[in-house]
Coordinates of C-alpha atoms in Angstrom, one line a residue:
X1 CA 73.1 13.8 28.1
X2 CA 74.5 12.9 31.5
X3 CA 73.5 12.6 34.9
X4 CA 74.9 15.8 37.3
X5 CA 76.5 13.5 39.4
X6 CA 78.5 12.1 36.3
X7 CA 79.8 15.7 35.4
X8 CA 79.7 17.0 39.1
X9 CA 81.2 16.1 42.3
X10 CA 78.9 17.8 44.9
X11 CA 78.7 18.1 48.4
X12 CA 76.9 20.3 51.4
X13 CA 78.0 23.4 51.6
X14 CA 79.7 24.9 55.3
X15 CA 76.2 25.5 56.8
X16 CA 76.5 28.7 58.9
X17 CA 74.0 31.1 60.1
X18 CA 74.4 34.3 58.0
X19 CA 72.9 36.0 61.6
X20 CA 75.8 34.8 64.0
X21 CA 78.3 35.8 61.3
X22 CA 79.8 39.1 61.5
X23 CA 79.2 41.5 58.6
X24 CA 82.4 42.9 56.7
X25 CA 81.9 44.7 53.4
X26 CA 85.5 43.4 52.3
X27 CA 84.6 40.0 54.2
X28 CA 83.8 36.7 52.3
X29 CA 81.3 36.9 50.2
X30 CA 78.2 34.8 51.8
X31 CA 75.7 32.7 49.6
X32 CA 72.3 31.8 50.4
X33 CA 69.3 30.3 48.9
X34 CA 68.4 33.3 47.2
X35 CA 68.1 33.7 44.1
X36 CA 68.9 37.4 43.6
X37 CA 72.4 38.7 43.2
X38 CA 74.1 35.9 42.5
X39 CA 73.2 34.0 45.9
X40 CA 75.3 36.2 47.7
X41 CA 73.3 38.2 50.8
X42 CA 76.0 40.4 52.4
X43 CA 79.8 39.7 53.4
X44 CA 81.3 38.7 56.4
X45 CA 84.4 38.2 58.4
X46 CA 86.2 34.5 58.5
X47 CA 85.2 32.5 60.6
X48 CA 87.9 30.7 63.0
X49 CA 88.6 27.0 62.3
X50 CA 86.0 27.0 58.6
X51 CA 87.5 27.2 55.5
X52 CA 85.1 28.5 52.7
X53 CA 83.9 27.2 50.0
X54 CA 86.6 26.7 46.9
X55 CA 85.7 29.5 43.9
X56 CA 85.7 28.3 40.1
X57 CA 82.5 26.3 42.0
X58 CA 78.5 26.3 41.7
X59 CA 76.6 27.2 44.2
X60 CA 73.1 25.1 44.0
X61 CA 69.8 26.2 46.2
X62 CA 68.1 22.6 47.1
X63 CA 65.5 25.0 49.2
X64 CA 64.3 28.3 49.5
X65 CA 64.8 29.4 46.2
X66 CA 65.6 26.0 44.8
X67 CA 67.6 25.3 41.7
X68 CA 68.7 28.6 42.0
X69 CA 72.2 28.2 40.7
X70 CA 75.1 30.4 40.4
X71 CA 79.3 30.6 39.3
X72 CA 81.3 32.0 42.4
X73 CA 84.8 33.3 41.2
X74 CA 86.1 33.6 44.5
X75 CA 85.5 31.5 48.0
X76 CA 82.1 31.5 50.3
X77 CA 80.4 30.9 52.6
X78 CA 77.2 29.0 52.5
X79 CA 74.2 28.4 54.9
X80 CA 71.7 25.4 54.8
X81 CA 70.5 23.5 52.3
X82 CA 73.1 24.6 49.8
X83 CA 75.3 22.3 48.3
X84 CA 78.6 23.0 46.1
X85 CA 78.9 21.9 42.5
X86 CA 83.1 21.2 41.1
X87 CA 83.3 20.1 37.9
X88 CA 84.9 16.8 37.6
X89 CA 87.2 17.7 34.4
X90 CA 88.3 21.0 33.8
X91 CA 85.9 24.1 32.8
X92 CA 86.1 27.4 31.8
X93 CA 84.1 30.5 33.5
X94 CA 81.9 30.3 30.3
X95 CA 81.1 26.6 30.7
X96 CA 79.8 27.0 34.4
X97 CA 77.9 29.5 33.9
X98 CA 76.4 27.8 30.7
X99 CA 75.7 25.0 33.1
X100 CA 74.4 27.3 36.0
X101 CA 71.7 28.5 33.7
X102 CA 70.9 24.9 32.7
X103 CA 70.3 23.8 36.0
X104 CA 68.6 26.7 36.8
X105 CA 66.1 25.9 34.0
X106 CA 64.8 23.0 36.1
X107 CA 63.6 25.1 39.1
X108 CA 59.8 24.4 37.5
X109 CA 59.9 20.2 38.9
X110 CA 60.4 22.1 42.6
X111 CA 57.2 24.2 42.6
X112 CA 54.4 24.4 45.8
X113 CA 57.5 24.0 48.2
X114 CA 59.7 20.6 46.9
X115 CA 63.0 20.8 47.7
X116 CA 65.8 19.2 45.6
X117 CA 68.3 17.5 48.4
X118 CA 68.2 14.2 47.4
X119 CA 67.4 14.5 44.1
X120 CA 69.4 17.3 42.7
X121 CA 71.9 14.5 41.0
X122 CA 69.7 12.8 39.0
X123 CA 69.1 15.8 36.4
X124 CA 69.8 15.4 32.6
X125 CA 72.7 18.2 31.4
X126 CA 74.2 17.9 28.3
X127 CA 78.1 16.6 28.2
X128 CA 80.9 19.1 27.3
X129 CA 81.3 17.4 23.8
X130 CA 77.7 18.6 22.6
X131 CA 78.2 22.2 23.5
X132 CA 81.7 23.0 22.4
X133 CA 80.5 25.2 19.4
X134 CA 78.9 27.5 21.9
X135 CA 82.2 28.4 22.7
X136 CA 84.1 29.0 19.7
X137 CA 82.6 32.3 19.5
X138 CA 83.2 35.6 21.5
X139 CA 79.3 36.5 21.7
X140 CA 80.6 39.9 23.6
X141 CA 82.6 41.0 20.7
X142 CA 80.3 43.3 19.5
X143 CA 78.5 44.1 22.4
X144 CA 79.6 47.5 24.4
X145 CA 77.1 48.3 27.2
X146 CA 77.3 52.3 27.7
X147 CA 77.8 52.7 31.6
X148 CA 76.5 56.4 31.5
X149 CA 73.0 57.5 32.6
X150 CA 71.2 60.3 30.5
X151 CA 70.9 62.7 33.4
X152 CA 73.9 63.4 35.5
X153 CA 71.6 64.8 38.4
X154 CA 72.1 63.1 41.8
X155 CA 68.8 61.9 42.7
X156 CA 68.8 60.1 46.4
X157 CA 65.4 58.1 47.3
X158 CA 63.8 58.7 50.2
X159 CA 61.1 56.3 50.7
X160 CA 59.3 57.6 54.3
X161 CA 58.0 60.6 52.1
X162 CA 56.3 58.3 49.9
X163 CA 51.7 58.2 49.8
X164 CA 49.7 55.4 49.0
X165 CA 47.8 55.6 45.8
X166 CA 45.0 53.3 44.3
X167 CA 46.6 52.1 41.3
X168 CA 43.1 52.4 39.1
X169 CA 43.1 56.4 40.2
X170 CA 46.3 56.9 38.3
X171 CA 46.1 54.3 35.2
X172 CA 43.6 54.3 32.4
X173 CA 41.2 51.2 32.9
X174 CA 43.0 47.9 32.3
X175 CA 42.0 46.0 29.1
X176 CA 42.8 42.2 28.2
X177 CA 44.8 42.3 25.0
X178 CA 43.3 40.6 21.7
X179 CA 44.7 36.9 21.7
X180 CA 46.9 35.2 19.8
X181 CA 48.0 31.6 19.4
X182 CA 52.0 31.0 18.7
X183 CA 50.8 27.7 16.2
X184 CA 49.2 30.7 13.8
X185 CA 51.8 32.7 13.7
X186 CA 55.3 33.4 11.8
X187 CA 58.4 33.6 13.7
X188 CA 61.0 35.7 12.4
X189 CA 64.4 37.4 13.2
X190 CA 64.2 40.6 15.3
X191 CA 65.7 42.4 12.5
X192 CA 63.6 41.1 9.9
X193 CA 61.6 43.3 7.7
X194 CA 58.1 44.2 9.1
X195 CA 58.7 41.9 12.8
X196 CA 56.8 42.6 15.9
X197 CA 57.3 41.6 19.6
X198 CA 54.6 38.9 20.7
X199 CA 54.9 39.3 23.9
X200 CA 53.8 36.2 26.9
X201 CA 53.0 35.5 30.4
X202 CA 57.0 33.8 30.1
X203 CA 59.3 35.3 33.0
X204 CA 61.8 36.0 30.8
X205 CA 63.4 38.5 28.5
X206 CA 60.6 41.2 29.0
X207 CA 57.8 38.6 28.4
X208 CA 58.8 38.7 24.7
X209 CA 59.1 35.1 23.3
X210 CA 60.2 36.0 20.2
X211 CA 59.6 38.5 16.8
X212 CA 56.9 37.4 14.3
X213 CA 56.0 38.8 11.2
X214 CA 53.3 41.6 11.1
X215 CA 50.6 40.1 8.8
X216 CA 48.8 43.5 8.7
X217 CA 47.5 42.8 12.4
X218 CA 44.4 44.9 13.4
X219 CA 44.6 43.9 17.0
X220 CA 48.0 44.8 18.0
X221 CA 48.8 47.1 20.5
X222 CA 51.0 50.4 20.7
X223 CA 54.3 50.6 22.6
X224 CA 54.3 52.5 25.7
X225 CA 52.7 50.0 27.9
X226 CA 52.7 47.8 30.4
X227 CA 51.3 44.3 30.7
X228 CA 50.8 41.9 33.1
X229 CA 50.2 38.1 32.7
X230 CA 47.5 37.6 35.0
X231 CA 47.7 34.1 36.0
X232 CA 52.0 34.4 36.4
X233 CA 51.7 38.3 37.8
X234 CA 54.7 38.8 35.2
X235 CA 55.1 42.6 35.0
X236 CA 56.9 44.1 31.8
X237 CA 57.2 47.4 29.9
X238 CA 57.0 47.6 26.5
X239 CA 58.3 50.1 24.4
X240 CA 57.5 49.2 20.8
X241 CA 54.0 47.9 19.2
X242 CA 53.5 44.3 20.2
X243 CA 50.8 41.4 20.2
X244 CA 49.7 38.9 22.8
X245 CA 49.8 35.9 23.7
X246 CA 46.6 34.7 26.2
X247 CA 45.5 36.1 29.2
X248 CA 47.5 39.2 28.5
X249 CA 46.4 42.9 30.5
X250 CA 47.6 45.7 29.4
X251 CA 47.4 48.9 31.6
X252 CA 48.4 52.4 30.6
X253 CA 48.4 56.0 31.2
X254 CA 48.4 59.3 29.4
X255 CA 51.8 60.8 30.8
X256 CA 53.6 57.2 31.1
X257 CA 57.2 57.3 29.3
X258 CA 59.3 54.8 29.5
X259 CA 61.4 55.7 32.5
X260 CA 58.1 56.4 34.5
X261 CA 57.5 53.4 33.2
X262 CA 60.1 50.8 34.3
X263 CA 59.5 52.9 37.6
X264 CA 56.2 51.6 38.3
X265 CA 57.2 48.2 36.6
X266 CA 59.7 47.8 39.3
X267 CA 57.0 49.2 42.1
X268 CA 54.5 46.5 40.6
X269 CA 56.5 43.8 40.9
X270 CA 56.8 44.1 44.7
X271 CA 53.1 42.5 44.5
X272 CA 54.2 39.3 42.8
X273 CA 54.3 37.3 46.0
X274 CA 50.3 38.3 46.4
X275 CA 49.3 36.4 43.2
X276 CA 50.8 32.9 43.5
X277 CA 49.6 29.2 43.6
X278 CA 46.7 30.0 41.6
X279 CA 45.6 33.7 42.6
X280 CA 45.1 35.0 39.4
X281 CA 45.6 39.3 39.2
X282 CA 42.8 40.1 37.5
X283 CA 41.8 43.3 36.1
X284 CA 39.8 44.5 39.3
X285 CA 42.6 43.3 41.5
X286 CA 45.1 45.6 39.5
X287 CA 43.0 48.2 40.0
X288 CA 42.6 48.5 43.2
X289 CA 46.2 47.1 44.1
X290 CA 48.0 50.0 46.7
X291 CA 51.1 51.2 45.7
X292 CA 53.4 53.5 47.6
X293 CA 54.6 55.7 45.1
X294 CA 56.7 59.7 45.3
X295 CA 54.4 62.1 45.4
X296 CA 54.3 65.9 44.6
X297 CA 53.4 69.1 46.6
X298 CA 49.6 68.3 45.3
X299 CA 49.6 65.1 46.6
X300 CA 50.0 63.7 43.0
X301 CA 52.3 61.0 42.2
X302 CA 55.4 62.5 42.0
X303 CA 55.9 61.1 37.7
X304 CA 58.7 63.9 37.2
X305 CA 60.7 62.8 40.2
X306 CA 60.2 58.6 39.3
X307 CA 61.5 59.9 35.6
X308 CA 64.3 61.8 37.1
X309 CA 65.6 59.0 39.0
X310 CA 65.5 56.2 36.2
X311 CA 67.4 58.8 33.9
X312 CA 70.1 59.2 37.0
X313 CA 70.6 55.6 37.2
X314 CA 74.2 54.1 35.6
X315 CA 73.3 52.2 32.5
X316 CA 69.8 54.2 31.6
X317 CA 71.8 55.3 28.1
X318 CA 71.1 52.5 27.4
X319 CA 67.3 52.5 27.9

C-alpha cells in the first residue's frame, strides 16, 4: 500500500463557475462535485485564455459530494473544490477506474460535512504490482447487455399531471422483516444449489450483500417487494425470495410487478435526503411519506402507465 500522493500527482482543478459558463451540448464536458453521472453537470463552450483539464485524468470531489471520484476520457472543465488526479507511471482505462472506485470507497471518513482538501493525499491505495491479476482477464467477455426495452411504445412523462398520494393508502402495511445475523449464516455462490439473497441496509448492489444457503428458513420473505433500511433510507426492489439483515422494512402491494416496482423504487428514493444524520424512516414515517405519483381517470395511481414506461425504457430486456 501507498500513499495517493506516491502514485498520484494532483493538483486544483480550473475553478470556474458552471453559471457564467455558456452551455453547449457539443461543448466541454464540465465536472462538478457531484457525484451522479460521472461528475459531469452539463457542457459548455471554451472558455478564452483556460485550457481544460488533460483526459486519461481523475476527477476527485474534496467537497460537496466528497471522494466522489471519476475517469474522464476526454478534457474538462472543473469548478471548486475539485482537484485532478494523473498517474505518475503509465495506466490503462481499466486501472483508473479500478482506482476511482477505490478512492471512492473512502467517502465514509468525510461524513456530517468534512471535506477532504488537505487530506485527500494521505489515503492508503494499493500499488499497481498487487493488482496486476485483476487485469489479466477480460471480465466483459461474456457479458452482452441487451440494449432493447420489452415494449416499443413511446411513452413521454409528463410530470405537472401528476397527484399526491399517501403512500400507506396505496401499500399494504409495512412490516419489519425477521432478523438475521451474517456470523450465523452460510455464504455461498449465487449459483449454488439452494442460495438466497440476504439482503442489507448496504448502498450497494440492490442491498444484497451476498447469497447464503437456504437452511430451510421459515422466516424468509417472497420476492416481489420492496425494502427499506430504515436507519440508511436505502430503497431496493427485490425480485426473488430473500432474508434480512437488521432493521430491514419491507412494504408491498397486491398489484406491484416489478416494473411498477422499480417505478416507485425510483420515486422513493427522492426522500432519501429527509432521513439523514440520524432520522431514522420508520414504519409510520413510510406510511404517511407523500409521493407524487401518475394517476388515472379515477384519481388512482396511474400503475398501468408507471409499468408502461419502465417496459419503454432502453435496457428493461434486461429487467
Amino acid at each position: 500500500m501507498k500513499k495517493l500522493s506516491e502514485i498520484f500527482n494532483y493538483w486544483y482543478g480550473v475553478n470556474l463557475e458552471y453559471i457564467n459558463c455558456i452551455e453547449d451540448n457539443n461543448g466541454i464536458p464540465f465536472v462538478s462535485r457531484t457525484s451522479k453521472n460521472n461528475g459531469v453537470v452539463g457542457k459548455v463552450q471554451p472558455v478564452a485564455g483556460i485550457m481544460p483539464n488533460p483526459s486519461h485524468t481523475l476527477s476527485l470531489a474534496c467537497g460537496g459530494s466528497v471522494l466522489s471520484c471519476f475517469y474522464q476520457d476526454a478534457p474538462y472543465y472543473s469548478g471548486r473544490d475539485l482537484f485532478v488526479l494523473s498517474p505518475k507511471n503509465p495506466m490503462t482505462k481499466e486501472q483508473l477506474i479500478f482506482y476511482s472506485y477505490v478512492i471512492s470507497f473512502n467517502r465514509y471518513k468525510y461524513n456530517y460535512g468534512r471535506q477532504a482538501n488537505k487530506t485527500f493525499k494521505d489515503l492508503l491505495l494499493p500499488e499497481l504490482n498487487e493488482i496486476e491479476y485483476l487485469f489479466t482477464v477480460d471480465i466483459t467477455a461474456d457479458f452482452v447487455l441487451n440494449s432493447s426495452c420489452v415494449s416499443l411504445n413511446n411513452v413521454s412523462l409528463d410530470t405537472t399531471t401528476w397527484k399526491w398520494f399517501r403512500l400507506g393508502d396505496i401499500i399494504e402495511r409495512p412490516y419489519k422483516a425477521k432478523a438475521y445475523n451474517a456470523q450465523d449464516l452460510t455464504f455461498v455462490e449465487n449459483n449454488a444449489p439452494n442460495a438466497i439473497r440476504y439482503v442489507t441496509r448496504t448502498d450497494e448492489n440492490n442491498g444484497i450483500k451476498g447469497f447464503v444457503k437456504n437452511e430451510n428458513f421459515v422466516d424468509f420473505e417472497d420476492g416481489n417487494a420492496i425494502i427499506i433500511g430504515d436507519t440508511t433510507a436505502t430503497i431496493y426492489y427485490q425480485d426473488s425470495d430473500f432474508i434480512c439483515g437488521d432493521h430491514i422494512v419491507v412494504i408491498r402491494f397486491p398489484q406491484m410487478n416489478k416494473y411498477n416496482g422499480l417505478f416507485l423504487v425510483t420515486i422513493l428514493n427522492q426522500e432519501r435526503f429527509r432521513y439523514c444524520y440520524g432520522k431514522s424512516y420508520k414504519k409510520d414515517s413510510i406510511s404517511n411519506t407523500m409521493i407524487k405519483l401518475p394517476s388515472d381517470s379515477n384519481g388512482n395511481p396511474d400503475l398501468e402507465f408507471m409499468e408502461n414506461y419502465i417496459k419503454s425504457m432502453p435496457f428493461s430486456s434486461n429487467i
